[in-house]
Coordinates of C-alpha atoms and ligand atoms in Angstrom, one line a residue:
X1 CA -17.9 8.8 -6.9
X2 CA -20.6 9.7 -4.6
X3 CA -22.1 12.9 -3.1
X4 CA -23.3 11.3 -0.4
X5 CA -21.7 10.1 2.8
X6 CA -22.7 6.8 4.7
X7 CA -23.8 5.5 7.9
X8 CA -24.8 2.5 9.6
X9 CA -25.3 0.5 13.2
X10 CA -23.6 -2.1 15.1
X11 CA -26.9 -4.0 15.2
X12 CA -26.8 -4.4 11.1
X13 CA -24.4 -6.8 11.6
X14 CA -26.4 -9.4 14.4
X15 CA -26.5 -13.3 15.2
X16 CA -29.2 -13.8 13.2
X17 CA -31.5 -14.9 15.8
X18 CA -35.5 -14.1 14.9
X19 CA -38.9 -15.0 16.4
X20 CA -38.7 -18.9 15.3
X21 CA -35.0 -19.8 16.3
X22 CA -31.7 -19.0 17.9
X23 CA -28.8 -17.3 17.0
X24 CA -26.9 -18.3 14.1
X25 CA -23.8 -16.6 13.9
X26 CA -20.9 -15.8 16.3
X27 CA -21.2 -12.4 17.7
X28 CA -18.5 -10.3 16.4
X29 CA -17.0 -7.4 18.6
X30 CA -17.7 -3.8 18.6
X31 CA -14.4 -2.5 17.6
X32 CA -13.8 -5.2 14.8
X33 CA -17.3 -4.2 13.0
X34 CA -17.0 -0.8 12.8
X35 CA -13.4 -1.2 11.4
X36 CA -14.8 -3.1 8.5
X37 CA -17.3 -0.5 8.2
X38 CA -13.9 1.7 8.3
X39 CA -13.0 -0.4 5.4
X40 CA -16.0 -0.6 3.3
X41 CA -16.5 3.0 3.1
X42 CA -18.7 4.3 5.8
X43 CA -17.8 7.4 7.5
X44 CA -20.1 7.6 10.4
X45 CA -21.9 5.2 13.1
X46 CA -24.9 5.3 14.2
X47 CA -25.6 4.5 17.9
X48 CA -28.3 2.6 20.7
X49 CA -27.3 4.5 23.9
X50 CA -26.6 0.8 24.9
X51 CA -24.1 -0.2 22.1
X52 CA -22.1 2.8 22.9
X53 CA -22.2 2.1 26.8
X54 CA -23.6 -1.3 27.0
X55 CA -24.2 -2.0 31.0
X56 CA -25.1 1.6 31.4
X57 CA -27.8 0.7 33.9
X58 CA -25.7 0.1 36.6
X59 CA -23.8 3.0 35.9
X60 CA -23.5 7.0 37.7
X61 CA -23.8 9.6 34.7
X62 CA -19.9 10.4 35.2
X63 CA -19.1 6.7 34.6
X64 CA -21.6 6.9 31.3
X65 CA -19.8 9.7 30.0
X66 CA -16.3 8.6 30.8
X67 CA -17.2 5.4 28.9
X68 CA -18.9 7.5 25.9
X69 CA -15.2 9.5 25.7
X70 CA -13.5 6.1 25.0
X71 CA -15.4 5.1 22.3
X72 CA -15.0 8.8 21.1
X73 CA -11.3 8.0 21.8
X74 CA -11.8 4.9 19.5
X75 CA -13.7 6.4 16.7
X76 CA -11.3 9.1 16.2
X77 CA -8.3 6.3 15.8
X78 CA -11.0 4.9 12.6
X79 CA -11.8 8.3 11.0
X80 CA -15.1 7.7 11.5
X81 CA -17.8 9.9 13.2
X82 CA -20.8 9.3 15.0
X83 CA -24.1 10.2 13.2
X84 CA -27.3 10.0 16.6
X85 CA -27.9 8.1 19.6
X86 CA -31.0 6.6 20.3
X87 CA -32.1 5.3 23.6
X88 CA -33.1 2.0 23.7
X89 CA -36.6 1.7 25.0
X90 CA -37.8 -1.9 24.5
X91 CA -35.5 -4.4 25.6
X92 CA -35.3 -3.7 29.4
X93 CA -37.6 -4.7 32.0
X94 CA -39.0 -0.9 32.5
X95 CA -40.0 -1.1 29.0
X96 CA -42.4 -3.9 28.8
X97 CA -45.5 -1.2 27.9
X98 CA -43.6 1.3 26.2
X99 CA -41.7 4.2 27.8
X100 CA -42.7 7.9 26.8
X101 CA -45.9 6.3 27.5
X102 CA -45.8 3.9 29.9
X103 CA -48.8 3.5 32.3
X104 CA -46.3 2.8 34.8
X105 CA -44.8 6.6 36.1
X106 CA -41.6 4.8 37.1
X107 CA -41.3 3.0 33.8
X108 CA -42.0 6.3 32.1
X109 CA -39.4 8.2 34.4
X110 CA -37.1 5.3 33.5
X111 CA -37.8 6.3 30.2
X112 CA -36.4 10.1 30.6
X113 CA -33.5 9.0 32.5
X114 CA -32.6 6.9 29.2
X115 CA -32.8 10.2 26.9
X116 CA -31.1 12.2 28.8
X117 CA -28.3 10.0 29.2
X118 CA -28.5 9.2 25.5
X119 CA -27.7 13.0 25.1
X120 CA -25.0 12.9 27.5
X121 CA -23.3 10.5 25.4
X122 CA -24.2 11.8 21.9
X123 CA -22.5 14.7 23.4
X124 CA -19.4 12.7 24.2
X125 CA -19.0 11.2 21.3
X126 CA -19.7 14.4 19.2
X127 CA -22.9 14.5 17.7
X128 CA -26.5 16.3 18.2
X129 CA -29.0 13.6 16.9
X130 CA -31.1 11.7 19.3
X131 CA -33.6 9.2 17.4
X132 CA -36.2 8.3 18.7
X133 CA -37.6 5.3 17.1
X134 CA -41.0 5.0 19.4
X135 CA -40.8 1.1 19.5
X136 CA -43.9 0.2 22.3
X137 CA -45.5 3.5 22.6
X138 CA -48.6 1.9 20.8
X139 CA -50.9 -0.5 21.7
X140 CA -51.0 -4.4 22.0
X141 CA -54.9 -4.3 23.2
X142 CA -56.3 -1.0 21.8
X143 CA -57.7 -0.2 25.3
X144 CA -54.5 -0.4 27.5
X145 CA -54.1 3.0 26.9
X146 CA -55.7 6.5 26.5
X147 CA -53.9 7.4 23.0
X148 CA -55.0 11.1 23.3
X149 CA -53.3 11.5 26.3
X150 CA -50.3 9.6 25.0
X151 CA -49.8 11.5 22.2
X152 CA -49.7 14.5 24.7
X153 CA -47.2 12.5 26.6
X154 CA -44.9 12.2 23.5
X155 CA -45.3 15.8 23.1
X156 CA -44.1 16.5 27.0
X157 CA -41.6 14.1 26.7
X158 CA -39.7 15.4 23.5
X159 CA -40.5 19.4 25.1
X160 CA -38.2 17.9 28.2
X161 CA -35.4 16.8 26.1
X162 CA -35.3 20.2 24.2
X163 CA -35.1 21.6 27.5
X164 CA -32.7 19.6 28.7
X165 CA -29.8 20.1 25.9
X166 CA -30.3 23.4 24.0
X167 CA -29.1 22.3 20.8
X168 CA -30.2 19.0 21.2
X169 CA -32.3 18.1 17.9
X170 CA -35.0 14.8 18.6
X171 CA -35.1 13.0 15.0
X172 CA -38.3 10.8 15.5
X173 CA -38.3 7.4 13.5
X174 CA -42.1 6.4 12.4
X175 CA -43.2 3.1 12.2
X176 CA -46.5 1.7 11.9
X177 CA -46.4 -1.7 13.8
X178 CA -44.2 -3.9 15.4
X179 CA -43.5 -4.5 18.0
X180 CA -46.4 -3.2 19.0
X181 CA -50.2 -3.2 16.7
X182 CA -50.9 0.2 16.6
X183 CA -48.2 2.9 17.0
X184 CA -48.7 6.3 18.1
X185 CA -46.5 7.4 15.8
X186 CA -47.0 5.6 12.4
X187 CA -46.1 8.0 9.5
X188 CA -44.1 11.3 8.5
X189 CA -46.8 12.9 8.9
X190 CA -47.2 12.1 12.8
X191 CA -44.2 13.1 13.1
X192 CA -44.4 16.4 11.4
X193 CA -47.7 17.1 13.7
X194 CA -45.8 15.9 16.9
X195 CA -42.6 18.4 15.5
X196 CA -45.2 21.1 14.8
X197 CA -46.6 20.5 18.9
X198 CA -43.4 20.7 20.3
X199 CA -41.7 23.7 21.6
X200 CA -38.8 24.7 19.3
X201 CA -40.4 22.6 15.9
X202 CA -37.0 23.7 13.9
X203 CA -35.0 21.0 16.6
X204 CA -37.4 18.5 15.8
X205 CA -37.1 16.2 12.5
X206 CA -37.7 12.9 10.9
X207 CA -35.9 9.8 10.0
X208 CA -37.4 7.7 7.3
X209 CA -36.7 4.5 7.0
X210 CA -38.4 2.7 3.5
X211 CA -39.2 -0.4 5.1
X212 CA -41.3 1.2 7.6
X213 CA -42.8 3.2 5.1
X214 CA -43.8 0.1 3.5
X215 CA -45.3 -1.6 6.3
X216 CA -48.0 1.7 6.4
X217 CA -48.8 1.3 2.5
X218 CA -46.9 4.3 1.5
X219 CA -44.2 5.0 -0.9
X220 CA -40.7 5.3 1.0
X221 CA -39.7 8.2 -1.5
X222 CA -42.7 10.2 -1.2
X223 CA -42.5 10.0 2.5
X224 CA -39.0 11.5 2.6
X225 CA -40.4 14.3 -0.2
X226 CA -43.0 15.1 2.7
X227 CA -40.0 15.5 5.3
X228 CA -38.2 17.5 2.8
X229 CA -40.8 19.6 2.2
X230 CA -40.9 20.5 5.9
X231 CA -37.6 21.2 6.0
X232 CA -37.2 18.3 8.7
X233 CA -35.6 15.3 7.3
X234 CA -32.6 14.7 10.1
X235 CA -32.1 11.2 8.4
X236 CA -33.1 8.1 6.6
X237 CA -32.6 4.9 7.2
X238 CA -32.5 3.1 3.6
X239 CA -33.5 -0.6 3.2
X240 CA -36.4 -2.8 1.2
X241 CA -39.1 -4.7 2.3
X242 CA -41.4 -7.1 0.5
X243 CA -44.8 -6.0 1.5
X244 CA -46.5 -5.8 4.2
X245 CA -45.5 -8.8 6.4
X246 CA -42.7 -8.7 9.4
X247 CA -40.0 -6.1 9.5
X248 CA -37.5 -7.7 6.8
X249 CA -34.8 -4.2 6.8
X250 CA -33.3 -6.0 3.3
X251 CA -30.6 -4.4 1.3
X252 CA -31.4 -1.5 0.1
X253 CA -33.4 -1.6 -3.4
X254 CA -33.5 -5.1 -3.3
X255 CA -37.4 -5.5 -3.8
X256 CA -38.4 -2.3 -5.1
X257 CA -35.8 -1.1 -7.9
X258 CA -38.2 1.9 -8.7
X259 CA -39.0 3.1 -5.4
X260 CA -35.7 3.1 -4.6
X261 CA -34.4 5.1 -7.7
X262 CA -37.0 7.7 -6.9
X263 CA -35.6 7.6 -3.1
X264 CA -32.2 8.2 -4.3
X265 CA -33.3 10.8 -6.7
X266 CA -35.5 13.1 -4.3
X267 CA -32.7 13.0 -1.7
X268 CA -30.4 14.2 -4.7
X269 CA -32.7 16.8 -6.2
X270 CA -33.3 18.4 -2.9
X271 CA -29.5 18.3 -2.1
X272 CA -29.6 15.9 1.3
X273 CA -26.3 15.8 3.0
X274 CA -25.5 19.4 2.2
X275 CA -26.3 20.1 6.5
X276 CA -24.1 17.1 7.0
X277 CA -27.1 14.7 6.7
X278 CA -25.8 11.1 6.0
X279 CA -27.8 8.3 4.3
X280 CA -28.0 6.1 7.1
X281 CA -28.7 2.7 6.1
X282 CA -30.3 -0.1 8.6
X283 CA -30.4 -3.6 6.7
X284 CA -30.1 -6.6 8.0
X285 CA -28.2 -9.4 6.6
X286 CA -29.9 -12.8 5.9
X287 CA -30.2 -15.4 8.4
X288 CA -28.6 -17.7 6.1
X289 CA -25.7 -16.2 5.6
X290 CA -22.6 -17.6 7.1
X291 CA -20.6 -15.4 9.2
X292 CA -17.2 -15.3 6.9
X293 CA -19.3 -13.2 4.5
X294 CA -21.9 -11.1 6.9
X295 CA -21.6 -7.5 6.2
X296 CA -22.2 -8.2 2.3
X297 CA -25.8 -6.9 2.9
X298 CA -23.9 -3.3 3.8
X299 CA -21.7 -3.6 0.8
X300 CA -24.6 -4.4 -1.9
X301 CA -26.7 -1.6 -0.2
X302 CA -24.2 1.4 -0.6
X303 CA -23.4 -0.1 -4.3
X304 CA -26.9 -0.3 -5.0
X305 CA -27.2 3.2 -3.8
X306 CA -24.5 4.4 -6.2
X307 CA -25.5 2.6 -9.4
X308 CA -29.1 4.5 -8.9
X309 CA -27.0 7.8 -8.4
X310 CA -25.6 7.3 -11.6
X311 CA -28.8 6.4 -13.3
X312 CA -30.4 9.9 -11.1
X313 CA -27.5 12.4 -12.9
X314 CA -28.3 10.2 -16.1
X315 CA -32.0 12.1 -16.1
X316 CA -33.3 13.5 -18.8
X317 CA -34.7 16.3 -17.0
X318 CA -35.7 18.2 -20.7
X319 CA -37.1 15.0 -22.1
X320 CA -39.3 14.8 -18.9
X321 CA -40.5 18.3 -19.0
X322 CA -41.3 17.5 -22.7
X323 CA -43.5 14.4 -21.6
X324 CA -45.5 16.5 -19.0
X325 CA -46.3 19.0 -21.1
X326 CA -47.7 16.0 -23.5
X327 CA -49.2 14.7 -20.7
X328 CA -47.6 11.5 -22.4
X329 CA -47.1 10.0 -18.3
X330 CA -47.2 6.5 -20.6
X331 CA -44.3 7.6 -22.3
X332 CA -42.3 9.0 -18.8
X333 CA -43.1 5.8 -17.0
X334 CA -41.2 4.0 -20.0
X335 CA -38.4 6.1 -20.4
X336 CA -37.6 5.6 -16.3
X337 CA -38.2 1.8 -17.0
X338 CA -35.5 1.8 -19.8
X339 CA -33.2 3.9 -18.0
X340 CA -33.4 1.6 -15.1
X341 CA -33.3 -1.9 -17.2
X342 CA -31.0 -0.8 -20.1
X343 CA -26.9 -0.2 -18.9
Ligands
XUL401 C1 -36.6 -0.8 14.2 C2 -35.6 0.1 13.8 C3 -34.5 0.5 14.7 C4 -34.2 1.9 14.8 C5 -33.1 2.3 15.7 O1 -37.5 -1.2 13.3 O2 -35.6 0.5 12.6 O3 -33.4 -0.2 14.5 O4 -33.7 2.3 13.5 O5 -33.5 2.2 17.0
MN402 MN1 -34.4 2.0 11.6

């Protein structure tokens, strides 16, 4: 049994297209993945504004919301509940330089009109998460744009969506690179300072998500401690990744056994989920797996998850304090190593 609850996105289960070739896979329909996530034990989703309303574009904002009730409707019928909505700022033409911080002032008011419809619809379906995972507000060519200003863009930006919705909270997503070089937003820490800047700092949080950690060179587990600390961690979004190369959103623990256990054990010592908090996963499966067996990636993640929570309450909390009184941290590292390798 766990004490956690689970979420995860209709995107972790994709076509399997990447940079070098096409699609792969049949895409499967909304309403048949997220009863399989219904099935293998997730109790929340986790929205793009877009995969909740997908042609929302072309819509009025009464037409947006009616379509945000039906899949309220439809989420109901599965138990399930929805966890944030984040508007999608990088696929659509207005997007093309980023959108909080667009040099473009329609692309940037284009930008707004997305959050606050995402609200409108995280509203609908029940929930008061926006993510914000700041995709292009970065730089391709480090000139392009004025990054002191653009941080003070962000900052106006998230000050107008606490405005708009009252108990709106904005849970900001770091990541370093990609797709852009450098991001305006890179680490916990930004986000902390952004929170901090912002006009009500107690509606304004972090998601961490260990592969993105990785790509700056930190440790995923101390970057959730940091959130923690702050009292600020909104979410996760648990996965591995193999260095520092492309964005690889693997299964979670898959590379990095350790860092994962102390990921798992730092959410458990500081009680995550207690405020409803779910660990939100975002893996991807692999591109070679065929589509009869696609959401195993989910599957070995939340297992994974569970057989480091029994390792976490498997702690020898006395034997540790024993160590560091030693100062024996040869001995600690060992014991962690057995308890992880031995059954
Ligand atoms: C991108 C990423 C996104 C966000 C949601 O790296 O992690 O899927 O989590 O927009
Ligand atoms: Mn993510």
């Amino acid at each position: 049994m766990s004490n956690f609850k689970f979420s995860v996105g209709p995107w972790n289960v994709h076509e399997g297209a990447d940079a070098f070739g096409p699609e792969v896979r049949e895409s499967i329909d909304f309403e048949k993945k997220v009863r399989k996530f219904k099935e293998i034990g997730l109790s929340a989703v986790q929205f793009h504004d877009d995969d909740a309303v997908p042609e929302m574009n072309n819509m009025s904002e009464e037409q947006i919301k009616k379509a945000a009730r039906d899949v309220k409707g439809f989420l109901d019928s599965q138990g399930l509940a929805a966890e944030f909505v984040a508007p999608r700022l990088w696929m659509d033409p207005h997007t093309t330089d980023g959108g909080f911080t667009s040099n473009s002032k329609e692309d940037r008011d284009f930008a707004m009109w997305r959050a606050y419809r995402s609200i409108d619809i995280a509203r609908e379906l029940g929930c008061d998460k926006i993510v914000l995972w700041l995709a292009r507000e970065g730089t391709l060519c480090a000139e392009s744009k004025d990054t002191v200003e653009s941080v003070n863009r962000l900052i106006s930006s998230i000050n107008a969506i606490l405005d708009y919705d009252s108990g709106i909270k904005v849970v900001i997503e770091p990541k370093p690179n990609e797709p852009i070089d450098r991001s305006f937003c890179p680490t916990m820490g930004h986000v902390m300072a952004l929170s901090a800047a912002c006009k009500d700092p107690s509606r304004v949080g972090g998601l961490l998500e260990s592969a993105h950690a990785v790509l700056a060179g930190l440790d995923p587990a101390n970057e959730i401690a940091f959130a923690l600390a702050m009292g600020k961690l909104f979410s996760v979004h648990l996965n591995d990744q193999n260095g520092m190369r492309y964005d690889q959103d693997k299964a979670f623990g898959v590379e990095n056994l350790r860092q994962a256990f102390n990921q798992v054990k730092v959410l458990k010592e500081n009680n995550y989920g207690s405020k409803g908090e779910y660990v939100g996963l975002d893996v991807k499966v692999m591109r070679t797996q065929k589509i009869e067996d696609c959401y195993r990636h989910i599957e070995n993640s939340i297992k994974i998850f569970k057989m480091l929570e029994a390792k976490v309450a498997r702690f020898d909390y006395e034997l540790q304090k024993k160590l560091v009184a030693e100062r024996n941290y040869e001995a600690l590292e060992m014991y962690v190593m057995e308890l992880l390798l031995q059954g």
